[in-house]
mmCIF file of C-alpha atoms and ligand atoms in Angstrom:
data_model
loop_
_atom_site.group_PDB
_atom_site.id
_atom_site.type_symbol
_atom_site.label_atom_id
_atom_site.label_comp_id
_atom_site.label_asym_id
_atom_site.label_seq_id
_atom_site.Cartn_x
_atom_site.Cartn_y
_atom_site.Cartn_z
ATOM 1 C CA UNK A 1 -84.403 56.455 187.501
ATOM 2 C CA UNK A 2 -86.192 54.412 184.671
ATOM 3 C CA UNK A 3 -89.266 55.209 183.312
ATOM 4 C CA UNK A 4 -92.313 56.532 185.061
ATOM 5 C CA UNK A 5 -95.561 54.655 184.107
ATOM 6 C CA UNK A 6 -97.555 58.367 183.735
ATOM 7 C CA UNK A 7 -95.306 59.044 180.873
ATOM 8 C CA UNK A 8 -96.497 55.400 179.246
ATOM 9 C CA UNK A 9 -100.004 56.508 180.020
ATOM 10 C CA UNK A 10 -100.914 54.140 182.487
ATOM 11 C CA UNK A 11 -102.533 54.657 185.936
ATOM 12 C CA UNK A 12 -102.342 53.647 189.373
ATOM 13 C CA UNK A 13 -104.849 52.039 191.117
ATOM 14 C CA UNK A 14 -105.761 54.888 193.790
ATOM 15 C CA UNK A 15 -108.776 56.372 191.953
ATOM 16 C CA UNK A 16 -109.755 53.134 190.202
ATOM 17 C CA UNK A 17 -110.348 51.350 193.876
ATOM 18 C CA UNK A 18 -112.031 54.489 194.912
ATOM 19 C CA UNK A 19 -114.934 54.642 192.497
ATOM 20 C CA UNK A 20 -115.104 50.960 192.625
ATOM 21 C CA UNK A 21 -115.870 50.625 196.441
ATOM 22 C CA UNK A 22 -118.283 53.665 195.647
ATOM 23 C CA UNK A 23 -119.837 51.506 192.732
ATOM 24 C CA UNK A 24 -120.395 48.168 194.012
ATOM 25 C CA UNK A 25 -117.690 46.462 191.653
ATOM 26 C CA UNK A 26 -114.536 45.358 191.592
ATOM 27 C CA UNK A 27 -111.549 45.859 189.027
ATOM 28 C CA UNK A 28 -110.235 42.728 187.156
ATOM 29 C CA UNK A 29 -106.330 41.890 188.036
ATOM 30 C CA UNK A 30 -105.564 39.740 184.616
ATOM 31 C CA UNK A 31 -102.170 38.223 184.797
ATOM 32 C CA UNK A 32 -100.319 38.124 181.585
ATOM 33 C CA UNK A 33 -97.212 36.327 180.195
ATOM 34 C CA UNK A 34 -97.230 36.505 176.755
ATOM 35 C CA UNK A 35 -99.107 38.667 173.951
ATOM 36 C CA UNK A 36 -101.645 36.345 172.834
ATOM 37 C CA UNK A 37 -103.034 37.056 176.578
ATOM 38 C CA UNK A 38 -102.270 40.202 176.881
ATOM 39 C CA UNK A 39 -104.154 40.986 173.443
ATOM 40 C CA UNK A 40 -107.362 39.357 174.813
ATOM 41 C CA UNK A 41 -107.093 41.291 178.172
ATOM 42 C CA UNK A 42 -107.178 44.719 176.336
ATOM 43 C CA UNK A 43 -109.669 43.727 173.391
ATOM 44 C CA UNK A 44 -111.843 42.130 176.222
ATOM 45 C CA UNK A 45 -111.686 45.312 178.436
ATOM 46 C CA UNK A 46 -111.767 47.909 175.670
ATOM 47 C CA UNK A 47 -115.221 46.532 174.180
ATOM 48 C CA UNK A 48 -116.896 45.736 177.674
ATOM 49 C CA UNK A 49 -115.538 49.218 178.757
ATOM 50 C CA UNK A 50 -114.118 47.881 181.956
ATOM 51 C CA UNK A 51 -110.653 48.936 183.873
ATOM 52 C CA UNK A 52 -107.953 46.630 184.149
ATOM 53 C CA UNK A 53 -105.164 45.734 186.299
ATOM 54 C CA UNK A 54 -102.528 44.363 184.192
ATOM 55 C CA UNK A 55 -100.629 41.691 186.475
ATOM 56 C CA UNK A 56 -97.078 40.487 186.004
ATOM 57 C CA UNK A 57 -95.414 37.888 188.176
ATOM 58 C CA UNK A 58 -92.170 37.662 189.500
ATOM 59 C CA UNK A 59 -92.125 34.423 187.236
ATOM 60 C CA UNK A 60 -93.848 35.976 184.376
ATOM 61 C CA UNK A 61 -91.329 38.812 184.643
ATOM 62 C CA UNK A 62 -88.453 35.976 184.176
ATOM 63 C CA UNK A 63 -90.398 34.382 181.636
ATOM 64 C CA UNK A 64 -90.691 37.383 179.522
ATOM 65 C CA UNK A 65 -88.221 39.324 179.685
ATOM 66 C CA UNK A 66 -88.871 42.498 182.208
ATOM 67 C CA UNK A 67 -87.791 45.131 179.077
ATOM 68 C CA UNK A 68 -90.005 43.405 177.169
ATOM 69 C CA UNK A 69 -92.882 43.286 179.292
ATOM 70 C CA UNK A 70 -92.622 46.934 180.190
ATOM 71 C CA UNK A 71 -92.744 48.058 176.231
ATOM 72 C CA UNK A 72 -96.126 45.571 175.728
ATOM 73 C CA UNK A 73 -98.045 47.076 178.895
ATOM 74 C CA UNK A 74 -97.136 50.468 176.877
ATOM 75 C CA UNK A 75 -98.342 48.700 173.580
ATOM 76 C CA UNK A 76 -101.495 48.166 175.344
ATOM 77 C CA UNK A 77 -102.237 51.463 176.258
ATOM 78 C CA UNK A 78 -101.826 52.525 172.546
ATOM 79 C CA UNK A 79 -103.959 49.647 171.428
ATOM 80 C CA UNK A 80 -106.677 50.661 173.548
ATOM 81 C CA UNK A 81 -106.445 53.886 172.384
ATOM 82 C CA UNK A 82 -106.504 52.305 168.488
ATOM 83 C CA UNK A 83 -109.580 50.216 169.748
ATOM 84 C CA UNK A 84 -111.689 52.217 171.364
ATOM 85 C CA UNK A 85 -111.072 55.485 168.769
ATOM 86 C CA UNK A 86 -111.527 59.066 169.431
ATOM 87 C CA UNK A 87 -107.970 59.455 171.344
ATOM 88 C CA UNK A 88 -110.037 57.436 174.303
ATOM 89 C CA UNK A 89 -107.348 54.831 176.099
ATOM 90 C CA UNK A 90 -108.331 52.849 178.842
ATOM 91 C CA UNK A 91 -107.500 52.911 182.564
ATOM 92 C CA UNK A 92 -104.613 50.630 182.670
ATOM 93 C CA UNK A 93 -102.215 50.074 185.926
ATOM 94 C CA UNK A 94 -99.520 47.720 185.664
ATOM 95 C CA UNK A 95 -99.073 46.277 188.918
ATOM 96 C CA UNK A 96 -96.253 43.446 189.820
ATOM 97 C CA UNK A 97 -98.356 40.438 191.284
ATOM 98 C CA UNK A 98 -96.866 39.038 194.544
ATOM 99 C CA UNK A 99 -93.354 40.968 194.905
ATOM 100 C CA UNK A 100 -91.376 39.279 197.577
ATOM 101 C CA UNK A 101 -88.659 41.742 198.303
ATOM 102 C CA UNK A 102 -88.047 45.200 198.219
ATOM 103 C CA UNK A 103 -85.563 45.285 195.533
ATOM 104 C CA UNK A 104 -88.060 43.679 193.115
ATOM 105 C CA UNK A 105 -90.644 46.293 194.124
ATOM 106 C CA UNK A 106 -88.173 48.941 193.140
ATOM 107 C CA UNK A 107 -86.926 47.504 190.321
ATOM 108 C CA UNK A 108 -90.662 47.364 188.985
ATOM 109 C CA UNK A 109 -91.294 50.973 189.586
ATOM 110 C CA UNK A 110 -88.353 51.715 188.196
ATOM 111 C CA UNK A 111 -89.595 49.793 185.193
ATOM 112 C CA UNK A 112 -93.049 51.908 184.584
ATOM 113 C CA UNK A 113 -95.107 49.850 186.552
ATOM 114 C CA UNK A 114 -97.943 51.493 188.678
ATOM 115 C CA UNK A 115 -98.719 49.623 191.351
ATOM 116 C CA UNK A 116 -96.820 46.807 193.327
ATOM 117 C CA UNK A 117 -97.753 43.838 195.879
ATOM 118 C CA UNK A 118 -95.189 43.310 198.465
ATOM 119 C CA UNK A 119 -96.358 40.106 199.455
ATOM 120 C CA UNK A 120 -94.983 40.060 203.180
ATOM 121 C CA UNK A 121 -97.631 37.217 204.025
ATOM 122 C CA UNK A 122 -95.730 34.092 205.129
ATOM 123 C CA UNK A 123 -93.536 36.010 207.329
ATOM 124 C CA UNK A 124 -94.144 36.726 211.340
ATOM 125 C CA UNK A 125 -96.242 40.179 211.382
ATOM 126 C CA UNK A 126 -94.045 42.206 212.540
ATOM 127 C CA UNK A 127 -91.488 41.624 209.510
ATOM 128 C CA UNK A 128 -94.704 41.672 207.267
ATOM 129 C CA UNK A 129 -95.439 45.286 208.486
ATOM 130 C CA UNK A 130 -91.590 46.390 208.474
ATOM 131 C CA UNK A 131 -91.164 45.309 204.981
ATOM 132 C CA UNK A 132 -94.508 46.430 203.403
ATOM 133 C CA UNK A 133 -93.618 50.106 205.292
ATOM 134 C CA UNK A 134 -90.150 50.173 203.481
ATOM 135 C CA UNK A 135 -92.036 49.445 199.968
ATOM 136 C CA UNK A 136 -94.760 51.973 201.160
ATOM 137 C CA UNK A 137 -92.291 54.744 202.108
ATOM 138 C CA UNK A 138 -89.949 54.149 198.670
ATOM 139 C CA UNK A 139 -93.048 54.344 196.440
ATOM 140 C CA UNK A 140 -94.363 57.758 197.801
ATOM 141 C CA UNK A 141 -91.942 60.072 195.788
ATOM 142 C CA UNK A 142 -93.098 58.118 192.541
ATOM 143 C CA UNK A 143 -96.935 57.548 193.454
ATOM 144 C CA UNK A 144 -97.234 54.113 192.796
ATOM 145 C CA UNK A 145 -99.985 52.095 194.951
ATOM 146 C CA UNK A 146 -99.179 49.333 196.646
ATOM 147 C CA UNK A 147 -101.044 46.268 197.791
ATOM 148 C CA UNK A 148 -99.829 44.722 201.202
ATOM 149 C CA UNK A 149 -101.486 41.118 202.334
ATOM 150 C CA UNK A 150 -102.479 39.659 205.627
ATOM 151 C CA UNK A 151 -103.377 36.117 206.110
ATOM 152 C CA UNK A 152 -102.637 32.974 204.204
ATOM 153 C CA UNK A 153 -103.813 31.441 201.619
ATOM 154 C CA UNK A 154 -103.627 28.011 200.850
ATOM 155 C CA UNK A 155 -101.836 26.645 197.441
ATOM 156 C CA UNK A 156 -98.725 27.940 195.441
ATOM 157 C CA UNK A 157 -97.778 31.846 195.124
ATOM 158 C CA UNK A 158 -95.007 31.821 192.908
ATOM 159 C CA UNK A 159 -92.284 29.690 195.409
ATOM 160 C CA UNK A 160 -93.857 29.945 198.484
ATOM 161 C CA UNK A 161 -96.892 27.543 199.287
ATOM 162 C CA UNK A 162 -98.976 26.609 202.185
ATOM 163 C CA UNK A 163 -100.802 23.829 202.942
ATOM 164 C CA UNK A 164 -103.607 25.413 204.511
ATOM 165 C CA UNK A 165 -105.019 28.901 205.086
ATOM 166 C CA UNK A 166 -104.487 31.467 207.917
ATOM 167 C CA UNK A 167 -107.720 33.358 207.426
ATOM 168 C CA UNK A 168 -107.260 37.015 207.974
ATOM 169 C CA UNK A 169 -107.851 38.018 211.843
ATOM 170 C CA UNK A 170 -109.817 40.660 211.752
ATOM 171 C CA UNK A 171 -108.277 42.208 214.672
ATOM 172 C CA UNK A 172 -105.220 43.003 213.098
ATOM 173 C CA UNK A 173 -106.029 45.203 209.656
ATOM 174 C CA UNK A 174 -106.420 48.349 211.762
ATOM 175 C CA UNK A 175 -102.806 47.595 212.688
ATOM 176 C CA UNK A 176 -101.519 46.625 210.098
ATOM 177 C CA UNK A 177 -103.220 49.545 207.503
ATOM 178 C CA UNK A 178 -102.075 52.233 209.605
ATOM 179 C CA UNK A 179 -98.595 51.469 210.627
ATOM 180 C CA UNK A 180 -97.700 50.185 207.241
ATOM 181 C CA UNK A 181 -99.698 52.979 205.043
ATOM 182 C CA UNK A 182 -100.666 50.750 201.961
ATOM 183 C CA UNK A 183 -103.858 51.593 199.550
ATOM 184 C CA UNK A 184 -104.975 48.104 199.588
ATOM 185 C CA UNK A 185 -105.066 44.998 201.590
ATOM 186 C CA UNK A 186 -105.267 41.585 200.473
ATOM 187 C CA UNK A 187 -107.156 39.216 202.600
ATOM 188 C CA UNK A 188 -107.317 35.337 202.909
ATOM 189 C CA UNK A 189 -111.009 34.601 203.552
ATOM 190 C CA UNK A 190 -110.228 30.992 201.604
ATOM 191 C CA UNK A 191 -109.659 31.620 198.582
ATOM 192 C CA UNK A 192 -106.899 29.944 197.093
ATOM 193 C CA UNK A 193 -104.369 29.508 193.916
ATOM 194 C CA UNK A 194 -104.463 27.336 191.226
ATOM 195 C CA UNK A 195 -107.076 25.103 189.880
ATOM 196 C CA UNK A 196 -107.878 22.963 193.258
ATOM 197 C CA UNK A 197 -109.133 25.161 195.754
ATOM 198 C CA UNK A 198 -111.451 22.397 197.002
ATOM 199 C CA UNK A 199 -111.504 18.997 197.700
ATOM 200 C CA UNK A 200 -114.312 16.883 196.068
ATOM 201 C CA UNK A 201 -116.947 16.318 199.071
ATOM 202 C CA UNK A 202 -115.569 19.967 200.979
ATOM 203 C CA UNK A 203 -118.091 22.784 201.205
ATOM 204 C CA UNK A 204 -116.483 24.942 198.276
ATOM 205 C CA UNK A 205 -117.757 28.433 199.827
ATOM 206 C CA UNK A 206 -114.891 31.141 201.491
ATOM 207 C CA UNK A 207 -115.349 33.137 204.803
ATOM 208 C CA UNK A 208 -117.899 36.161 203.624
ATOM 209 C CA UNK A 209 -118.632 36.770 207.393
ATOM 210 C CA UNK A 210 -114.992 37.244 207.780
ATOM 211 C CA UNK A 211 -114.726 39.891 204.696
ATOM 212 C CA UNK A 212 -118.216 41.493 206.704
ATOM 213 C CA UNK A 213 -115.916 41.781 209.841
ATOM 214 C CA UNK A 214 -112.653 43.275 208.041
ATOM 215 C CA UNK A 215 -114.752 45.968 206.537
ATOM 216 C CA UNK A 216 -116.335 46.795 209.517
ATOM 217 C CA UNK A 217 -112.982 47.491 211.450
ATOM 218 C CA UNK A 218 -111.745 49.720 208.065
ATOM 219 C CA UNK A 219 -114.918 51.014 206.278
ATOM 220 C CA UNK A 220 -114.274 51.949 202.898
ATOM 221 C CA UNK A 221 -110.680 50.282 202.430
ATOM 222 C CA UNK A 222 -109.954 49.429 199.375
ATOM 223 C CA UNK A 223 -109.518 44.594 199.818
ATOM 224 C CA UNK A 224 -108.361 42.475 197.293
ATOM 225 C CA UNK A 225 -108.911 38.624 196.989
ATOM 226 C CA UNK A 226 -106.660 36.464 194.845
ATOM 227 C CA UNK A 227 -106.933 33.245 193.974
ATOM 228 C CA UNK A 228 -110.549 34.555 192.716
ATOM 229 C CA UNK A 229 -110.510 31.982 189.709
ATOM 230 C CA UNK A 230 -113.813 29.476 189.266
ATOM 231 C CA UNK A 231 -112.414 26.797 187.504
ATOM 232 C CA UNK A 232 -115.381 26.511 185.105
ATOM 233 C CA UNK A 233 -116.509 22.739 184.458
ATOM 234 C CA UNK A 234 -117.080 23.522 180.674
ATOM 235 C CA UNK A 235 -113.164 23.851 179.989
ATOM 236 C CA UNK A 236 -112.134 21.283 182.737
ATOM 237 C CA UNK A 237 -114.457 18.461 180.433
ATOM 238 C CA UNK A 238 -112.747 20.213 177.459
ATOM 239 C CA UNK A 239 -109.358 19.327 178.653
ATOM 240 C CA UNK A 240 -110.245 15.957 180.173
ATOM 241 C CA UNK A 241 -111.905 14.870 176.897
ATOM 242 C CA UNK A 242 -109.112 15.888 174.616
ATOM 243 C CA UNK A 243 -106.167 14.644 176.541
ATOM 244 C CA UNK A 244 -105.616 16.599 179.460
ATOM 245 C CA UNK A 245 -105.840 15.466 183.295
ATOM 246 C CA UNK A 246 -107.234 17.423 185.536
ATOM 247 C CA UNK A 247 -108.736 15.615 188.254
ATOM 248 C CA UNK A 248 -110.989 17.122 190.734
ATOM 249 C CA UNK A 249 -110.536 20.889 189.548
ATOM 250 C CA UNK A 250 -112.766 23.107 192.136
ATOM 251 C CA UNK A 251 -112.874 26.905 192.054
ATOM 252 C CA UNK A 252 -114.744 29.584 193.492
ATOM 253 C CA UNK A 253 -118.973 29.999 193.112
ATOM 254 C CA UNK A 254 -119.000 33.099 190.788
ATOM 255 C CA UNK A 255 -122.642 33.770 192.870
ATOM 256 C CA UNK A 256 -119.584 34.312 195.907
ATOM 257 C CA UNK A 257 -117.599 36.536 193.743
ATOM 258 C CA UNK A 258 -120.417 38.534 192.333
ATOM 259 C CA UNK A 259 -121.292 38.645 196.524
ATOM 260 C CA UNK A 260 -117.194 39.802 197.033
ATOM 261 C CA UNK A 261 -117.297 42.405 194.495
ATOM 262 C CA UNK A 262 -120.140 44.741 196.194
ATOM 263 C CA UNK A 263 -118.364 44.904 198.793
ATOM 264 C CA UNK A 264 -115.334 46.240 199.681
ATOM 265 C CA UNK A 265 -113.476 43.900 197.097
ATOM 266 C CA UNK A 266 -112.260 45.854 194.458
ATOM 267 C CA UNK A 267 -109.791 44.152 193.070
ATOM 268 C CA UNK A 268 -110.249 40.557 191.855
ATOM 269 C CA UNK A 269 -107.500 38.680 190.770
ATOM 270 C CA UNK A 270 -107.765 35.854 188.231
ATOM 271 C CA UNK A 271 -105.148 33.902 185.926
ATOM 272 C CA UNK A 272 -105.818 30.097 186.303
ATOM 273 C CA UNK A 273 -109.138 30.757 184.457
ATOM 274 C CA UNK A 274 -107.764 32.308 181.759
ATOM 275 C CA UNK A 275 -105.066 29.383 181.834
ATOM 276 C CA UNK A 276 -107.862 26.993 181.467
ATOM 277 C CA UNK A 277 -109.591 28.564 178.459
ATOM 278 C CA UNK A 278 -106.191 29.006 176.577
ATOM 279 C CA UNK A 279 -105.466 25.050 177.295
ATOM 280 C CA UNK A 280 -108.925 23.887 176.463
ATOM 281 C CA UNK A 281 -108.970 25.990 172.955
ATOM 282 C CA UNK A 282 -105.007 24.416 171.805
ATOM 283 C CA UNK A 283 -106.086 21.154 173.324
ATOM 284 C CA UNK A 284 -109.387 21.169 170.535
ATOM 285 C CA UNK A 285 -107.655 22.511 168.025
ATOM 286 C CA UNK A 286 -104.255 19.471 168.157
ATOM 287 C CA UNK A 287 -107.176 16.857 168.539
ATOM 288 C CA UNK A 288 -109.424 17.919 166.174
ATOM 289 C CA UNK A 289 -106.375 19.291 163.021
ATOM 290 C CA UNK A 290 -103.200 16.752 164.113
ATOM 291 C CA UNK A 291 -101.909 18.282 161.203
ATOM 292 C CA UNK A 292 -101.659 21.716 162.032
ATOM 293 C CA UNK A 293 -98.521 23.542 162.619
ATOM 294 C CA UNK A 294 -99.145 26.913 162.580
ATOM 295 C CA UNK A 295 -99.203 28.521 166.369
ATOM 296 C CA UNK A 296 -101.012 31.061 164.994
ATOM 297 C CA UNK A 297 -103.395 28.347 163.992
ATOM 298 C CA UNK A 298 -104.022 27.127 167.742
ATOM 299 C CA UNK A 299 -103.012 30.409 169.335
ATOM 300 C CA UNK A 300 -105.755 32.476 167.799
ATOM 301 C CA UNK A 301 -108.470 30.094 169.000
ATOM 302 C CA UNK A 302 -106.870 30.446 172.467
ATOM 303 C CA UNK A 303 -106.950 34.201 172.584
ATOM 304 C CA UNK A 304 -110.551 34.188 170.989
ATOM 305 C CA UNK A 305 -111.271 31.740 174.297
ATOM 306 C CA UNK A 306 -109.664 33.829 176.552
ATOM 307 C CA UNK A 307 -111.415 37.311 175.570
ATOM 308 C CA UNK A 308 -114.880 35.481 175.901
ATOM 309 C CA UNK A 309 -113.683 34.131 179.126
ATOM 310 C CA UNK A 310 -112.281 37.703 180.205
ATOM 311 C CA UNK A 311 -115.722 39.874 179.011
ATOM 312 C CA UNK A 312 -117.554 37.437 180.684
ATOM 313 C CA UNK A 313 -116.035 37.763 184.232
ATOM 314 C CA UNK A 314 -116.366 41.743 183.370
ATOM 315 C CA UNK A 315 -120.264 41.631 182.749
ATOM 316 C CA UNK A 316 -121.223 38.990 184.999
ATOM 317 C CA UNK A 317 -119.019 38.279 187.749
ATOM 318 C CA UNK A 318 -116.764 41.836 188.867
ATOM 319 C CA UNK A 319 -119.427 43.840 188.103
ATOM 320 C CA UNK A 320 -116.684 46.559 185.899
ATOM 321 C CA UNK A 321 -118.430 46.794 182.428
ATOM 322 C CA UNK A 322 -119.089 50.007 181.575
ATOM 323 C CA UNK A 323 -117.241 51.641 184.020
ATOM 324 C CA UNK A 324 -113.744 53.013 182.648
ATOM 325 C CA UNK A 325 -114.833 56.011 181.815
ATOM 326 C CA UNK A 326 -117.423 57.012 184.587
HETATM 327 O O1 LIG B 401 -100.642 34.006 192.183
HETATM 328 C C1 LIG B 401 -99.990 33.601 191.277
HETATM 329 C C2 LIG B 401 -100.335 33.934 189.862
HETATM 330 O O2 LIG B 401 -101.316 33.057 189.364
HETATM 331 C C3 LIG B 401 -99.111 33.938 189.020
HETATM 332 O O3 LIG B 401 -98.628 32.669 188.858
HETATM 333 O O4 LIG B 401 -96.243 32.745 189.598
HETATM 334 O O5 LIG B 401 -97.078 30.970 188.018
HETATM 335 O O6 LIG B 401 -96.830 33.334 187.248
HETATM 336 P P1 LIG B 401 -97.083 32.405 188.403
HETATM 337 P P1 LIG B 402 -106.112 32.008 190.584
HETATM 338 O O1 LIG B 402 -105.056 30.966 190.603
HETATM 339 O O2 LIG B 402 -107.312 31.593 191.370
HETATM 340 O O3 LIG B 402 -106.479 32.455 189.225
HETATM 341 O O4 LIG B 402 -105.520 33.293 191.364
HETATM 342 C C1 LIG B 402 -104.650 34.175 190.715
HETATM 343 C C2 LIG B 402 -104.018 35.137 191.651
HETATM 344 O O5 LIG B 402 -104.390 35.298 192.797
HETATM 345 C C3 LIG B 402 -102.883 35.921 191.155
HETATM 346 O O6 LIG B 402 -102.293 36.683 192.153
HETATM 347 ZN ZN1 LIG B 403 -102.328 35.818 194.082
#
């Protein structure tokens, strides 16, 4: 066995989802690649006193370097700890965003993390339930969460994409909850990745009636929505008007996430935001000083961008300020 994420003082998700369906909030799921985002997640969530979910990808793991990422998410907890004084650190899981097999789950626990995703969604049920149960049942001994998902959603998760959504059937969460014993469920109610979850002209609003049904049929269970990012106009002009291209960028109301997050919803997930902010800053900055070279130069602005962006969804969107150590 590797390391066990309680010795790196992190958490798992179990009590963090309970107090937030009791609250009316939900906890942010920040994905993170690199430090300069990883910095802003922490100094975001330390000041507005908010829980996080720190979220690696299976591509951010390959991007980073899994050893690597496993002795940051530790860094973190001892910067939050320098940050916030009085031996204080924040609640912190570590949770692998959309695992696709079982031997990545495993390897992740076996690398500290806290919680996994096994992200059974694009296959028939059946295999969805077998293969979420095999996670669920390997994790027990270790007591790492993990987040199973039912439905579709439209857009690119990692290497699998769809062109349009499967909206959860409502029908089937009892089902699926019980016979496959996961802490959280992650719904498609039309949400979707990346920057274009709309087309110009489409009514850009997701199924609310359908998350009112699924929490009828499982009152209390903890439902996650990804692809939660808004695509804010401010940084998309930002971009546009200092090089970039992004045409037709739509992303979700935050009135409908704000909506989400009372419910049921506690865990939001969000990294094409924060993707958005970090472009928009460098983009300024290689406009506006050509002749600066210094990363630390354009990189700084970024991660000043993205903990503005990151306190901001905290306060006025999830609902989590000032609740990490309620
Ligand atoms: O849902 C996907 C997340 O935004 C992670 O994206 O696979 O490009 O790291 P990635
Ligand atoms: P966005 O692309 O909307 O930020 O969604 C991120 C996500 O769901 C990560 O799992
Ligand atoms: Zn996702």
């Amino acid at each position: 066995m590797g390391v066990c994420y309680k010795d790196l003082g992190l958490v798992n998700t179990r009590e963090m989802f309970k107090k937030a369906v009791s609250g009316g909030y939900a906890v942010p799921a920040y994905n993170f690649n690199n430090m300069e985002q990883l910095q802003a997640i922490i100094q975001a969530c330390c000041e507005v006193e908010s829980p996080v979910i720190l979220q690696i990808s299976k591509g951010a793991r390959q991007y980073a370097n899994q050893t690597l990422l496993r002795y940051m998410a530790q860094g973190a907890v001892e910067y939050s700890r320098e940050i916030l004084g009085g031996n204080k650190i924040l609640p912190i899981a570590l949770h692998l965003d959309h695992g696709d097999s079982f031997e990545l789950c495993k390897s992740c626990v076996e690398y500290g993390f806290s919680s996994v995703m096994i992200d059974g969604s694009s296959k028939p049920y059946e295999e969805n339930i077998a293969l979420t149960k095999q996670v669920v049942d390997y994790t027990r001994e270790f007591d790492v969460t993990v987040e199973g998902e039912l439905g579709v959603l439209a857009g690119v998760e990692d290497e699998v994409s769809a062109e349009s959504h499967t909206y959860t059937e409502p029908d089937d969460v009892v089902d699926f909850t019980t016979k496959t014993g996961v802490d959280s469920l992650a719904i498609s109610i039309g949400t979707s990745h990346g920057a274009y979850k709309f087309k110009p002209g489409q009514n850009p609003r997701i199924r609310l009636d359908i998350l009112k049904e699924i929490e009828e049929r499982i009152p209390g269970f903890p439902i996650v929505l990804h692809g939660s990012s808004s695509v804010p106009q401010d940084l998309v002009q930002i971009i546009n008007t200092h090089g970039g291209q992004l045409k037709d960028a739509i992303g979700i109301g935050e009135d409908q996430l704000r909506e989400a997050s009372k419910s049921a919803v506690c865990k939001i997930n969000i990294d094409s935001d924060g993707r958005l902010a970090m472009t928009a800053a460098i983009r300024k900055v290689f406009v506006e000083k050509p002749a600066e070279f210094d990363p630390r130069k354009y990189l700084g602005p970024a991660r000043d961008a993205l903990k503005e962006l990151y306190k901001h969804k905290c306060i006025n969107v999830l609902g989590s300020a000032g609740k990490a150590f309620e």
